Short mmCIF file of C-alpha atoms in Angstrom, two decimals:
data_model
loop_
_atom_site.label_atom_id
_atom_site.label_comp_id
_atom_site.label_asym_id
_atom_site.label_seq_id
_atom_site.Cartn_x
_atom_site.Cartn_y
_atom_site.Cartn_z
CA MET A 281 -174.95 -139.87 -90.56
CA ASP A 282 -173.60 -143.64 -92.00
CA TYR A 283 -170.85 -144.43 -93.48
CA ASP A 284 -168.95 -148.31 -94.18
CA ARG A 285 -165.71 -148.35 -94.82
CA HIS A 286 -165.80 -151.61 -96.36
CA VAL A 287 -168.00 -150.53 -98.96
CA SER A 288 -167.22 -146.67 -99.63
CA SER A 289 -164.56 -144.29 -101.30
CA ASP A 290 -162.74 -141.49 -99.94
CA ASP A 291 -164.74 -139.26 -102.32
CA GLY A 292 -168.09 -141.00 -101.18
CA LEU A 293 -167.15 -140.31 -97.40
CA GLU A 294 -166.80 -136.71 -98.20
CA ALA A 295 -169.87 -136.16 -100.53
CA VAL A 296 -171.49 -137.92 -97.12
CA ILE A 297 -170.49 -135.51 -94.96
CA SER A 298 -171.20 -132.24 -97.44
CA LEU A 299 -174.36 -133.56 -97.61
CA ALA A 300 -174.87 -134.16 -93.86
CA ALA A 301 -173.39 -130.57 -93.07
CA GLY A 302 -175.65 -128.91 -95.38
CA VAL A 303 -178.97 -130.79 -93.81
CA VAL A 304 -177.95 -130.08 -90.36
CA ALA A 305 -177.15 -126.49 -91.42
CA SER A 306 -180.82 -125.97 -93.33
CA LEU A 307 -182.53 -127.77 -90.36
CA SER A 308 -180.98 -125.49 -88.43
CA ARG A 309 -182.06 -122.22 -89.63
CA GLY A 310 -185.84 -123.33 -89.98
CA GLU A 311 -188.04 -124.07 -87.12
CA ALA A 312 -186.80 -127.58 -86.43
CA LEU A 313 -184.81 -128.97 -83.74
CA ILE A 314 -181.73 -130.71 -84.06
CA ASP A 315 -181.60 -132.74 -80.73
CA LEU A 316 -178.97 -135.39 -81.67
CA LEU A 317 -176.10 -135.94 -84.08
CA VAL A 318 -175.26 -140.25 -84.98
CA VAL A 319 -171.82 -140.74 -86.07
CA ASP A 320 -170.71 -144.08 -86.59
CA GLY A 321 -172.50 -145.46 -84.50
CA GLN A 322 -172.10 -142.86 -81.68
CA VAL A 323 -174.53 -140.83 -80.51
CA HIS A 324 -173.94 -137.30 -79.78
CA PRO A 325 -176.80 -135.20 -77.87
CA LEU A 326 -176.67 -131.15 -78.58
CA THR A 327 -179.88 -128.58 -79.27
CA LEU A 328 -180.01 -126.87 -82.59
CA GLY A 329 -182.27 -124.28 -84.10
CA ARG A 330 -184.71 -122.04 -83.23
CA SER A 331 -181.71 -120.13 -82.17
CA LEU A 332 -180.40 -122.39 -79.80
CA GLY A 333 -176.79 -124.13 -79.88
CA TYR A 334 -174.23 -123.48 -82.57
CA LEU A 335 -173.78 -124.60 -85.92
CA GLU A 336 -170.43 -125.35 -85.07
CA GLN A 337 -171.00 -127.86 -82.53
CA ALA A 338 -172.42 -129.94 -85.31
CA LEU A 339 -169.67 -129.16 -87.56
CA ASP A 340 -166.72 -129.76 -85.22
CA LEU A 341 -168.61 -133.38 -84.78
CA LEU A 342 -168.08 -133.61 -89.04
CA ALA A 343 -165.42 -132.69 -89.19
CA CYS A 344 -163.58 -135.45 -87.11
CA VAL A 345 -165.57 -138.09 -89.24
CA VAL A 346 -163.66 -141.16 -90.39
CA PRO A 347 -164.61 -144.44 -92.22
CA GLY A 348 -166.42 -146.56 -89.55
CA ALA A 349 -167.91 -150.04 -88.81
CA ARG A 350 -170.58 -151.64 -90.39
CA LEU A 351 -173.82 -150.82 -89.15
CA GLN A 352 -175.34 -152.73 -86.43
CA ALA A 353 -179.46 -151.69 -86.51
CA ALA A 354 -180.49 -153.16 -83.07
CA GLU A 355 -177.29 -152.36 -81.26
CA LEU A 356 -177.91 -148.12 -82.71
CA VAL A 357 -181.41 -148.43 -81.40
CA ALA A 358 -180.42 -149.41 -77.95
CA ARG A 359 -178.11 -146.88 -77.89
CA LEU A 360 -180.72 -144.70 -79.25
CA GLU A 361 -183.23 -145.82 -76.45
CA PRO A 362 -182.99 -143.35 -74.22
CA HIS A 363 -183.88 -140.18 -76.54
CA ILE A 364 -186.51 -142.39 -78.86
CA ALA A 365 -189.43 -140.35 -77.11
CA GLN A 366 -188.51 -137.21 -77.86
CA LEU A 367 -187.54 -137.65 -81.96
CA SER A 368 -190.07 -136.68 -84.18
CA GLY A 369 -187.76 -137.87 -87.23
CA VAL A 370 -184.71 -138.99 -88.67
CA VAL A 371 -182.30 -138.24 -91.78
CA LEU A 372 -180.26 -140.95 -92.24
CA ILE A 373 -177.71 -140.21 -95.18
CA THR A 374 -175.65 -142.74 -96.42
CA GLU A 375 -173.77 -144.03 -99.59
CA ALA A 376 -175.76 -145.26 -101.77
CA ARG A 377 -173.91 -148.89 -103.13
CA ALA A 378 -172.88 -149.68 -106.15
CA ASP A 379 -173.51 -153.15 -106.31
CA ARG A 380 -176.99 -153.08 -104.56
CA GLY A 381 -179.92 -150.78 -105.69
CA ASP A 382 -181.74 -151.52 -101.99
CA LEU A 383 -180.77 -149.96 -98.93
CA GLY A 384 -179.44 -152.97 -97.54
CA HIS A 385 -180.59 -155.35 -94.57
CA GLU A 386 -179.03 -153.17 -91.56
CA ARG A 387 -180.18 -150.14 -92.74
CA GLN A 388 -183.67 -151.36 -93.96
CA GLN A 389 -183.98 -152.72 -90.23
CA LEU A 390 -182.97 -149.37 -88.60
CA VAL A 391 -185.66 -147.79 -90.66
CA GLU A 392 -188.12 -150.40 -89.12
CA LEU A 393 -187.02 -150.21 -85.80
CA LEU A 394 -187.16 -146.28 -85.57
CA GLU A 395 -190.87 -146.25 -87.30
CA THR A 396 -191.95 -149.05 -85.06
CA HIS A 397 -191.57 -146.36 -82.34
CA GLY A 398 -193.36 -144.03 -83.89
CA VAL A 399 -190.16 -141.95 -85.57
CA ARG A 400 -189.95 -140.97 -89.19
CA CYS A 401 -187.07 -141.76 -91.54
CA LYS A 402 -186.34 -139.71 -94.19
CA ILE A 403 -183.53 -141.20 -96.32
CA LEU A 404 -180.60 -139.50 -98.52
CA ARG A 405 -178.48 -141.97 -100.66
CA VAL A 406 -175.50 -140.42 -101.94
CA ALA A 407 -174.18 -141.87 -105.03
CA ARG A 408 -171.90 -141.84 -108.01
CA ARG A 409 -173.66 -142.06 -110.73
CA ALA A 410 -177.71 -141.13 -110.28
CA ALA A 411 -180.33 -139.52 -113.03
CA ARG A 412 -181.82 -136.63 -111.32
CA ASP A 413 -184.80 -138.13 -111.68
CA GLU A 414 -184.18 -142.07 -110.68
CA SER A 415 -186.63 -142.84 -108.64
CA PHE A 416 -186.69 -144.93 -105.08
CA ALA A 417 -189.10 -145.33 -102.70
CA PRO A 418 -190.47 -142.39 -100.59
CA PRO A 419 -189.37 -141.47 -98.42
CA GLU A 420 -185.92 -142.48 -100.08
CA ARG A 421 -184.10 -139.75 -102.41
CA VAL A 422 -180.88 -140.20 -104.20
CA VAL A 423 -178.33 -137.47 -104.45
CA PRO A 424 -176.10 -137.41 -107.16
CA PHE A 425 -172.52 -136.44 -106.63
CA GLY A 426 -172.27 -134.30 -108.93
CA ASP A 427 -175.18 -132.28 -107.57
CA ILE A 428 -173.29 -132.12 -103.60
CA ALA A 429 -170.23 -130.97 -105.31
CA ALA A 430 -171.97 -129.02 -107.36
CA GLU A 431 -173.50 -127.33 -104.85
CA GLU A 432 -177.54 -127.28 -105.92
CA PRO A 433 -180.32 -127.01 -103.78
CA LEU A 434 -181.52 -129.70 -102.54
CA TRP A 435 -185.11 -129.54 -100.98
CA LEU A 436 -186.13 -132.62 -98.22
#
């Protein structure tokens, strides 16, 4: 989960946390395993899913989230390095910036660095104003604030 206090709003933080909690809960109920939760650049190892671990572990981490520092892609990948060989994919959840349509340099660099290690990335961008059919380049997807507040289903 990526949340930059310099460009985001309080309700943006709530929306990003809610979406992250929903994604973690959904993945943990299926066949997926969640091995890491990264919040504010800190890597939290856990094993969740397939009847392992407890969803509350991840939700407790998310409940403590406060606005963080700007993402530093190279530093984060260095922290992930000991775990990268075990990762098959990453779900990056971030707030879409109103002043730009792209991911931004650091987020794009993070995706590229992870993909050079063979780790696929799914990007979910929370947007204040977004048409339901607004298209972003795969594997990127925009999720409107209203859909999160209304607890609309989201298909990853």
